[in-house]
CSV table of C-alpha atoms and ligand atoms in Angstrom, one decimal:
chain,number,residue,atom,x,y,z
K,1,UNK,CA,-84.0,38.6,-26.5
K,2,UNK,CA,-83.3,41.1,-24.3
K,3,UNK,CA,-81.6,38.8,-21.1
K,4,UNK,CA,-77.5,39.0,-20.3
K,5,UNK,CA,-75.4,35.7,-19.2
K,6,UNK,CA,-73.1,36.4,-16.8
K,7,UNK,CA,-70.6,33.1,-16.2
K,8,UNK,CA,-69.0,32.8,-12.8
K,9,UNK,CA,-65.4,32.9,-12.6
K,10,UNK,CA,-63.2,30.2,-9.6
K,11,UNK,CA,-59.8,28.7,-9.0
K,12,UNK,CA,-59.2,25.8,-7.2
K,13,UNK,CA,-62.6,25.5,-5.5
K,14,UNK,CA,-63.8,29.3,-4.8
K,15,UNK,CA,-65.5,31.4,-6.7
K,16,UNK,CA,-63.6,34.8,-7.4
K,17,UNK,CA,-64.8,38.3,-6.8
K,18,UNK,CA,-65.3,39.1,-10.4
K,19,UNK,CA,-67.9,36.2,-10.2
K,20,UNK,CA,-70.0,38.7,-7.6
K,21,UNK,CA,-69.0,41.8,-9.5
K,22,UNK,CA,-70.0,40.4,-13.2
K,23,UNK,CA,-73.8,40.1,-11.5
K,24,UNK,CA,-74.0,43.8,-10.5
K,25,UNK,CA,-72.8,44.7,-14.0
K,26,UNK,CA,-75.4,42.1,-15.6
K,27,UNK,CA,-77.9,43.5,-13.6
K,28,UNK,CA,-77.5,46.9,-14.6
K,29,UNK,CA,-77.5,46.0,-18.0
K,30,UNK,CA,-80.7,43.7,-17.7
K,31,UNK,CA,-82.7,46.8,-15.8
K,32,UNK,CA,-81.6,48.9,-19.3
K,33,UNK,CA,-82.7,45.7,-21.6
K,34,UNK,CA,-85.7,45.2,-19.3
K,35,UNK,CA,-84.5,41.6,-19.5
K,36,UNK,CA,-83.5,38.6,-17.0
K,37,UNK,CA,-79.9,37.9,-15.6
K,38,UNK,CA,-78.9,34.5,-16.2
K,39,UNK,CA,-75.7,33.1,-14.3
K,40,UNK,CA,-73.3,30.3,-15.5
K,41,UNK,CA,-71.4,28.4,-13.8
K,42,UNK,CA,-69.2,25.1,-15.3
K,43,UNK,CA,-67.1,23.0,-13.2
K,44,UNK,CA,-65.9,22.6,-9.5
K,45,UNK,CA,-68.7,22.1,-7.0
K,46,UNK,CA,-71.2,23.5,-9.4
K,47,UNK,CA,-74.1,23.3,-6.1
K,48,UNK,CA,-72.4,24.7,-3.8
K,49,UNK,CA,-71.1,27.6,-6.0
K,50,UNK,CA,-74.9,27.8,-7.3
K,51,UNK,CA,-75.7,28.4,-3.4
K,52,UNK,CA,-73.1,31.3,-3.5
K,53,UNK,CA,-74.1,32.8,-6.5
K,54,UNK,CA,-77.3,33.3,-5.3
K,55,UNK,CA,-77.3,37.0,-4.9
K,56,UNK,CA,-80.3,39.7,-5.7
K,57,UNK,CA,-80.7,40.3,-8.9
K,58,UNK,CA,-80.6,37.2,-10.4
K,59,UNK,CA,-83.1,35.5,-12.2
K,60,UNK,CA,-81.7,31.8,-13.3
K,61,UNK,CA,-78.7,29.9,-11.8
K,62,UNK,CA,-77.3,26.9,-15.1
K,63,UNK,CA,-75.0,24.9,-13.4
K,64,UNK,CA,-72.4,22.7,-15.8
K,65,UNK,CA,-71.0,19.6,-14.4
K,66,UNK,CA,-68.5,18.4,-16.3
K,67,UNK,CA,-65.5,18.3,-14.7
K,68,UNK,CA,-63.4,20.0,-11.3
K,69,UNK,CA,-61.3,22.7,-13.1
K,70,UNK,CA,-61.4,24.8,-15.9
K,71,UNK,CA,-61.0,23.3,-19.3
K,72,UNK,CA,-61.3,25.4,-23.0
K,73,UNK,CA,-63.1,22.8,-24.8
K,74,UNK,CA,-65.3,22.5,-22.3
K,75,UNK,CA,-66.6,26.0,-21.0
K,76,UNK,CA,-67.0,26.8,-24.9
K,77,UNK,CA,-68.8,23.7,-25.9
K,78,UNK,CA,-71.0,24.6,-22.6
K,79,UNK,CA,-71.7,28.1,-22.9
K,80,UNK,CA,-72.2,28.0,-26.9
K,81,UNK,CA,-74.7,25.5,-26.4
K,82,UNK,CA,-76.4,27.7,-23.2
K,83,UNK,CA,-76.1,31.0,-25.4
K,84,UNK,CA,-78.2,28.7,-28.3
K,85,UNK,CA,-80.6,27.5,-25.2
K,86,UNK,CA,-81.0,31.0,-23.2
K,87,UNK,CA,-81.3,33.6,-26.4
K,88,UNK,CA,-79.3,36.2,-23.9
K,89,UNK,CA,-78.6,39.3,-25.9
K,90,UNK,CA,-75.5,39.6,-23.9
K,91,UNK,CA,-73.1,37.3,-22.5
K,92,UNK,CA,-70.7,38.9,-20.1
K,93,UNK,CA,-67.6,37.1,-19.1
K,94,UNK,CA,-64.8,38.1,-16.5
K,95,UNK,CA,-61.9,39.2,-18.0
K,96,UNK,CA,-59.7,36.8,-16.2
K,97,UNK,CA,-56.9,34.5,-17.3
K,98,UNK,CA,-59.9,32.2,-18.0
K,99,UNK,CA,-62.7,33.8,-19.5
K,100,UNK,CA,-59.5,35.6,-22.2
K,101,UNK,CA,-58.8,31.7,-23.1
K,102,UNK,CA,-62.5,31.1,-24.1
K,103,UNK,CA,-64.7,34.2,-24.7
K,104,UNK,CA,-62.8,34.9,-28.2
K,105,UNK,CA,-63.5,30.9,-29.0
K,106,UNK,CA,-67.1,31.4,-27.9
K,107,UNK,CA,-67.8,34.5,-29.6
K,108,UNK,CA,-66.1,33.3,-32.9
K,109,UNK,CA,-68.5,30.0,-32.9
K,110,UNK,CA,-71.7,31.8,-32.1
K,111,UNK,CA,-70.4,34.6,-35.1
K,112,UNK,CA,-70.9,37.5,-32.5
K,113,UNK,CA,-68.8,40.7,-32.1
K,114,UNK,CA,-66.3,40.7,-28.7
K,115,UNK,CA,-65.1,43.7,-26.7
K,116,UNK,CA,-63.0,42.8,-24.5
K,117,UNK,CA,-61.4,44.5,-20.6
K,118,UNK,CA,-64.6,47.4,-20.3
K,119,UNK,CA,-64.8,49.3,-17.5
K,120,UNK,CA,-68.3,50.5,-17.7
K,121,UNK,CA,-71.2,49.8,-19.7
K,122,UNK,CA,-74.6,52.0,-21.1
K,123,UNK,CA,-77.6,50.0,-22.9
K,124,UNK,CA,-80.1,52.5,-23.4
K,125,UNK,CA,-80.2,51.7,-27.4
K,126,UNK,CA,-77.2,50.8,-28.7
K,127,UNK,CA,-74.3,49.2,-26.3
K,128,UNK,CA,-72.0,51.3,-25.0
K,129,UNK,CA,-69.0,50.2,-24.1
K,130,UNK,CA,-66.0,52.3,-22.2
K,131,UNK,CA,-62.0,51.0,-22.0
K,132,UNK,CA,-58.8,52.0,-20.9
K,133,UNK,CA,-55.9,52.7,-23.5
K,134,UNK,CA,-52.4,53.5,-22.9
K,135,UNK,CA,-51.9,52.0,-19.5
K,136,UNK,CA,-55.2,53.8,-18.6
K,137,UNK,CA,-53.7,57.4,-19.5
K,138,UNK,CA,-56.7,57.6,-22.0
K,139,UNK,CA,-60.2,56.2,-22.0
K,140,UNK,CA,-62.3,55.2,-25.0
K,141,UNK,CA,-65.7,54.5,-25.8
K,142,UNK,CA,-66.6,51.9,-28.3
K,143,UNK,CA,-70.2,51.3,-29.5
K,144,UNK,CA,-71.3,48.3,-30.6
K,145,UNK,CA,-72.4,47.4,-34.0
K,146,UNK,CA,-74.4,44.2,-33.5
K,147,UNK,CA,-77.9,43.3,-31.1
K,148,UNK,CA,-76.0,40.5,-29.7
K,149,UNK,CA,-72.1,40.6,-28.2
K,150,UNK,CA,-69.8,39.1,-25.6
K,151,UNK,CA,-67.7,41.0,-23.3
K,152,UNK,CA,-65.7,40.8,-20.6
K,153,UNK,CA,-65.2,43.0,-18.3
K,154,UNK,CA,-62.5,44.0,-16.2
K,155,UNK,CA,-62.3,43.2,-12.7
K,156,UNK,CA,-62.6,45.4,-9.5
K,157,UNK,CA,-64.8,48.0,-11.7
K,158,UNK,CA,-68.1,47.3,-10.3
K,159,UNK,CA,-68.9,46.6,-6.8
K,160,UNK,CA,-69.6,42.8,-5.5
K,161,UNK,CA,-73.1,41.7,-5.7
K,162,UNK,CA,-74.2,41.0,-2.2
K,163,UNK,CA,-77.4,40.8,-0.7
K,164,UNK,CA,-79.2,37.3,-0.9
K,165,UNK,CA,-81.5,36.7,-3.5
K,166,UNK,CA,-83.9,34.0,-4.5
K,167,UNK,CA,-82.7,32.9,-7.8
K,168,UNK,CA,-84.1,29.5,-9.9
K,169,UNK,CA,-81.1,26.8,-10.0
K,170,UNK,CA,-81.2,24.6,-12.6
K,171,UNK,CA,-78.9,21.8,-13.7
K,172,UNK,CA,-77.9,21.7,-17.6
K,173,UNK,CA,-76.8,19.1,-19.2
K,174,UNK,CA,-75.0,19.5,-22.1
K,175,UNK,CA,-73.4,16.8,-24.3
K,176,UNK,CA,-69.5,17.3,-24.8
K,177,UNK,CA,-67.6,16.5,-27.6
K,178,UNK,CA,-64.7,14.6,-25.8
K,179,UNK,CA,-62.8,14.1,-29.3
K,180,UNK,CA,-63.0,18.2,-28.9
K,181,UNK,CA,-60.9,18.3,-26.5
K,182,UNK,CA,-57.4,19.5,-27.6
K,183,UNK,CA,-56.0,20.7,-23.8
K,184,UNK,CA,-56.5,19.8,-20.3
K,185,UNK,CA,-55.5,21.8,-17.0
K,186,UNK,CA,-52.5,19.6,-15.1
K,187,UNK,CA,-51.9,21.7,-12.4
K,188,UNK,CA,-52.0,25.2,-11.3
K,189,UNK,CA,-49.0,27.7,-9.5
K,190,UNK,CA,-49.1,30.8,-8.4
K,191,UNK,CA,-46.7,33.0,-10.0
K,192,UNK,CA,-44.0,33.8,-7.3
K,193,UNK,CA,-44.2,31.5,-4.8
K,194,UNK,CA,-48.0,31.7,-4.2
K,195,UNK,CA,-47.6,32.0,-0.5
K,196,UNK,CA,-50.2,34.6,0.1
K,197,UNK,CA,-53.2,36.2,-2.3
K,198,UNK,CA,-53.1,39.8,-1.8
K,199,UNK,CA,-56.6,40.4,-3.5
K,200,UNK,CA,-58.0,38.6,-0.4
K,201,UNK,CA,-56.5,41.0,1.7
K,202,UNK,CA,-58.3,43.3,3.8
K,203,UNK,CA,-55.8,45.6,5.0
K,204,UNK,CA,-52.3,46.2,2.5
K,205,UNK,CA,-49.2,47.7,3.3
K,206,UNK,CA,-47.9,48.6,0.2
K,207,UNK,CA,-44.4,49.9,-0.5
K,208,UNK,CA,-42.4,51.3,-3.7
K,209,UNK,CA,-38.9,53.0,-4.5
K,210,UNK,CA,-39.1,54.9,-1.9
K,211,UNK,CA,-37.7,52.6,0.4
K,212,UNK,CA,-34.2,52.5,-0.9
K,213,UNK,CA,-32.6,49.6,-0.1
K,214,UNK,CA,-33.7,45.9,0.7
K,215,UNK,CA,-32.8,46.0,4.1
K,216,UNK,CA,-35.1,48.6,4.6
K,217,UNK,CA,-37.9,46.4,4.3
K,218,UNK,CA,-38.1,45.4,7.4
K,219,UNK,CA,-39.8,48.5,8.6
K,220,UNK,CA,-42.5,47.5,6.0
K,221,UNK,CA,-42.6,44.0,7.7
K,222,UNK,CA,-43.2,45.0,11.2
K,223,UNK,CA,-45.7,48.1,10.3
K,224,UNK,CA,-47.9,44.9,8.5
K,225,UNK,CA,-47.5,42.8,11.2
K,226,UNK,CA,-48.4,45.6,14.2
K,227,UNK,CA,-51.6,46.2,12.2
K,228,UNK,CA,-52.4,42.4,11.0
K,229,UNK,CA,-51.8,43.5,7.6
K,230,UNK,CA,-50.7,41.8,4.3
K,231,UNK,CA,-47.4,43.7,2.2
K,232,UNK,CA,-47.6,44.1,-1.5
K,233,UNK,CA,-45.6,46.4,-3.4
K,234,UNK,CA,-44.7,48.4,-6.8
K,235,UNK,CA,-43.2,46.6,-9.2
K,236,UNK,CA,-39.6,47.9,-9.1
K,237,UNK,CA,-39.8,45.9,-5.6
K,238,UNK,CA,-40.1,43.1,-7.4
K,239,UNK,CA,-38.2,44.1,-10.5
K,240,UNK,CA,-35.4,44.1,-7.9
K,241,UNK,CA,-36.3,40.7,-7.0
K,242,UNK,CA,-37.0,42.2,-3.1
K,243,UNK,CA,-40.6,40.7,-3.4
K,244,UNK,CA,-41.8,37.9,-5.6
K,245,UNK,CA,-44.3,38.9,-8.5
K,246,UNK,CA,-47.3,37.9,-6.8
K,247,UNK,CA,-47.1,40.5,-4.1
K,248,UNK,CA,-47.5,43.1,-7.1
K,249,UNK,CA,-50.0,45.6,-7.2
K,250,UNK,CA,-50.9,47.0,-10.9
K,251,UNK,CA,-51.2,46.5,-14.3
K,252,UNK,CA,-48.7,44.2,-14.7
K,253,UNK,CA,-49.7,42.8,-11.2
K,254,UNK,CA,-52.9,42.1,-9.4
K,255,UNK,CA,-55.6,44.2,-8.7
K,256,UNK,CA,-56.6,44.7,-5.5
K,257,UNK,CA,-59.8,45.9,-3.3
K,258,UNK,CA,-58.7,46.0,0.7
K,259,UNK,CA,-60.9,48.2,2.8
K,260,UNK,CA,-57.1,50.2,3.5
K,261,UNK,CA,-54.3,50.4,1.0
K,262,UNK,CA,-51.4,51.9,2.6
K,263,UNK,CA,-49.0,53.5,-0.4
K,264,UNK,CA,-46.0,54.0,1.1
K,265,UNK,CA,-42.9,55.7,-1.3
K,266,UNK,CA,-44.9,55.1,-4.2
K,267,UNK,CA,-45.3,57.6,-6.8
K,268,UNK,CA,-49.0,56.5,-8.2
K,269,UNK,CA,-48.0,55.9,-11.9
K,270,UNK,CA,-50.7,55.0,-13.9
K,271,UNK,CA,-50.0,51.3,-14.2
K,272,UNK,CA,-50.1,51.1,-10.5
K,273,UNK,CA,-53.1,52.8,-9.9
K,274,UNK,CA,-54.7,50.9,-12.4
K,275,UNK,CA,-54.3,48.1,-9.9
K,276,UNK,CA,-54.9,50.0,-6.6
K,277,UNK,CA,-57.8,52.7,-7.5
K,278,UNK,CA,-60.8,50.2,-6.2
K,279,UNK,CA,-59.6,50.6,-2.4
K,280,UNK,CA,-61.9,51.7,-0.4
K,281,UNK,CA,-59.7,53.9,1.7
K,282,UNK,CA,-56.3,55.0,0.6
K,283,UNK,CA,-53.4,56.1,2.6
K,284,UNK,CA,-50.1,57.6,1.1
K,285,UNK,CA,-47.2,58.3,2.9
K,286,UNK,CA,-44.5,60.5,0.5
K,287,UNK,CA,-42.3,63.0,0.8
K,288,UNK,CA,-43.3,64.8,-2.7
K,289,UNK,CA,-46.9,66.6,-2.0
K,290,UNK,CA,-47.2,66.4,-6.2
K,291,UNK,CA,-46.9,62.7,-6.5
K,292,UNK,CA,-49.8,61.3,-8.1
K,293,UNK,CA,-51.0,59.1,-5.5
K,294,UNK,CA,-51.6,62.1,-3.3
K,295,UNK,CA,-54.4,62.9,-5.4
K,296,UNK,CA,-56.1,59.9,-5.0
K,297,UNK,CA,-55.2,59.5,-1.2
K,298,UNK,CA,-57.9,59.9,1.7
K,299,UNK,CA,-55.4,60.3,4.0
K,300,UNK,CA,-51.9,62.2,2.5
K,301,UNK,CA,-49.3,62.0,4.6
K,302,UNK,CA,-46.7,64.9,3.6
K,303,UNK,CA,-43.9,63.2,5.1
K,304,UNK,CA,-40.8,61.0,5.1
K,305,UNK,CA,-41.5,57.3,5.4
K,306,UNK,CA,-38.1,56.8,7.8
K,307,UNK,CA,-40.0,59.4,10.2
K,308,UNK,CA,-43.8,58.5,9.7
K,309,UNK,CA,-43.4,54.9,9.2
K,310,UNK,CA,-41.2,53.7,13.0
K,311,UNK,CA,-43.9,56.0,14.4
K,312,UNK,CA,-47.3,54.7,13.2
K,313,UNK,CA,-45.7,51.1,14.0
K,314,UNK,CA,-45.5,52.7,17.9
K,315,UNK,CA,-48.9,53.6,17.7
K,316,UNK,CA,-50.0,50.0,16.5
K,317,UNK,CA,-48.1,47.9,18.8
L,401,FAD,C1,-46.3,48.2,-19.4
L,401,FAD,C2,-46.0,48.6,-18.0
L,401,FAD,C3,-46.6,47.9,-17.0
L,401,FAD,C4,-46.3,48.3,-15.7
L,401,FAD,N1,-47.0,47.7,-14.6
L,401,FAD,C5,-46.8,48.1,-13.4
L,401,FAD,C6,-47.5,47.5,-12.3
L,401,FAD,O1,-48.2,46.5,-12.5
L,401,FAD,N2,-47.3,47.9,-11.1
L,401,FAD,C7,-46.5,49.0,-10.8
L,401,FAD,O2,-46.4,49.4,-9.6
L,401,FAD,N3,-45.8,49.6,-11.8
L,401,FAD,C8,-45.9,49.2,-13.1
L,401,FAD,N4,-45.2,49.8,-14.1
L,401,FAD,C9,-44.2,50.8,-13.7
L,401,FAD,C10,-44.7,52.2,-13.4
L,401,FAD,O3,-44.8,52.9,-14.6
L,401,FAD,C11,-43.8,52.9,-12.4
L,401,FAD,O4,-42.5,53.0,-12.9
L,401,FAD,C12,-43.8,52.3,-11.0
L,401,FAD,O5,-45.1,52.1,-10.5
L,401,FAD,C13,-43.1,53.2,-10.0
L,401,FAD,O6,-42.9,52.6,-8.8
L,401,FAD,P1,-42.7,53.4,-7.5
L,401,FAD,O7,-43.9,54.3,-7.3
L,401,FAD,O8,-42.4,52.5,-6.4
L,401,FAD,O9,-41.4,54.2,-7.8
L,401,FAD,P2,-41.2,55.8,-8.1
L,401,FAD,O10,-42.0,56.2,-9.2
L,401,FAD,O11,-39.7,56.0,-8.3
L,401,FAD,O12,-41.7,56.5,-6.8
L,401,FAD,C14,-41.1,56.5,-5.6
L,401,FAD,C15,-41.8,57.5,-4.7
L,401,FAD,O13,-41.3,57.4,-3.4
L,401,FAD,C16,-41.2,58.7,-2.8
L,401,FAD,N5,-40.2,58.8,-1.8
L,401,FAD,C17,-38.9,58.7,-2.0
L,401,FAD,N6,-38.2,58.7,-0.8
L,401,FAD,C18,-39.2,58.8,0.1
L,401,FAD,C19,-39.2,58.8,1.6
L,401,FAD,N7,-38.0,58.8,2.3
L,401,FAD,N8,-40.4,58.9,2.2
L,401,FAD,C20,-41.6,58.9,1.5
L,401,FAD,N9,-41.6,58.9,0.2
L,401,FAD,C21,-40.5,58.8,-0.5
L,401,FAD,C22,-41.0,59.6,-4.0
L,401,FAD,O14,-41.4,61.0,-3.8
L,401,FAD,C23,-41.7,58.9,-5.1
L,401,FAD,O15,-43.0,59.5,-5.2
L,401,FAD,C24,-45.5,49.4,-15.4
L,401,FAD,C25,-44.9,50.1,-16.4
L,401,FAD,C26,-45.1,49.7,-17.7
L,401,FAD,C27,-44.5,50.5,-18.9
């Protein structure tokens, strides 16, 4: 009993990037348990997700078919029964909007300790666990009293699981208990309007307070269109209703991974970086050299946005 569970994590037909990144973490862990890495996946196009999920690393693919979308009943009916089947000594779910609607059902059937939004993990003896507290001002570590736990971890942490590998896939069939079911999924809406993902994007142009005034935005516009880029912003933006909420970078937002994340009149609070800090390459433009975000930037750009801002749109064109 040394293997971890990792379940996959889609919307609407694609698997999501925590999916890719919950396989490096179960790896990791499995090389410290000297176990196996299991992957689940429940619902939507179970094969072709199977085919995805493929990646090096991992040892056994359990597809669930029951159904298109995510259900409650269903995912912890499933994975209790797996758990029960597999003897994992960890099962690791993303900490998304769906794996925080059934990890705490799961881990209260199977009578196992949960620990929930970690950041990093250490298995040499007992589990280690680290998390953010306060908005990510402070960060704790929390180990585990028990041989067998569920977490879930946070997204964005650990980087995507990508080579190809030559995992087992095998079908399980579990029996549900339809008089279970208490809720089903309806429908599904992105917050704001759900024009546009920004966690898909590869290039963001990202603007805060600095920018004044509404009208102002425009200059944002045209800098993201010259470089085929998507905009996102702080959340006074949309506090200010100037962008809807789903073009929000942060805590309170979405986090993000581009390959360029281009802060422009942002400060780099905490709960903003909290969302941000996985780019791989960060550019800030600000007129304070102490804001925060200039310590995280690649590229710091000591300037005013009014100046720096017309001009790199110049160069792009
Ligand atoms: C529970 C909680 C959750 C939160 N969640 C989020 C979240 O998800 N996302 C988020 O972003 N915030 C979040 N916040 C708010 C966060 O604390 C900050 O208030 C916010 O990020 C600040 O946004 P900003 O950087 O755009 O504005 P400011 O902090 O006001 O920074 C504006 C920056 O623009 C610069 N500037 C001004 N004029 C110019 C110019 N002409 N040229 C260049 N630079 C200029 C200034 O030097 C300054 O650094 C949250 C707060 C709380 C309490």
């Amino acid at each position: 009993m040394s293997d971890v569970l990792a379940v996959a994590d889609h919307r609407q037909g694609a698997l999501r990037d925590v999916s890719f990144e919950a396989i490096t973490a179960g790896r990791e862990l499995a090389d410290e348990t000297g176990g196996e890495l299991h992957v689940a996946v429940i619902n939507g196009p179970v094969e072709t997700f199977a085919t995805e999920l493929d990646r090096d690393g991992v040892d056994t693919i359990y597809t669930v078919d029951e159904g298109e979308e995510f259900n409650h009943d269903v995912y912890t009916q499933a994975l209790t029964h797996l758990y029960d089947t597999v003897s994992p000594q960890y099962l690791l779910v993303p900490h998304s909007v769906n794996g925080l609607d059934y990890a705490p059902a799961v881990a209260t059937q199977l009578g196992l300790p949960l620990v929930t939004d970690v950041v990093g993990l250490e298995a040499e003896g007992a589990l280690v666990t680290t998390r953010e507290m306060y908005g990510g001002k402070v960060e704790t570590t929390v180990e585990v009293d028990g041989d067998e736990v569920v977490i879930t971890i946070r997204g964005a942490e650990w980087p995507a699981s990508e080579d190809p590998g030559n995992a087992t896939i095998e079908s399980f069939d579990v029996e549900i208990d339809e008089s279970a079911i208490g809720s089903t999924v309806t429908g599904f809406e992105e917050v704001g309007g759900g024009d546009v993902d920004i966690s898909d994007a590869d290039v963001l142009v990202s603007v805060g307070r600095g920018i004044e005034d509404e009208e102002n935005l425009e200059l944002i516009h045209e800098l993201a269109d010259a470089l085929g880029a998507t905009v996102s912003s702080s959340r006074p933006i949309v506090d200010a209703g100037w962008l809807p909420k789903n073009r929000q970078v942060g805590q309170s937002g979405k986090v993000v991974t581009p390959e360029v994340y281009i802060a422009i009149g942002i400060s780099g609070a905490v709960q903003h970086v909290a969302g941000m800090k996985g780019a791989k390459t960060i550019v800030a433009i600000n007129t304070d050299p102490n804001a925060p975000i200039m310590d995280i930037a690649d590229y710091a750009i000591h300037d005013d946005l009014f100046d720096v801002v017309p001009a790199l749109i110049e160069q792009f064109q």
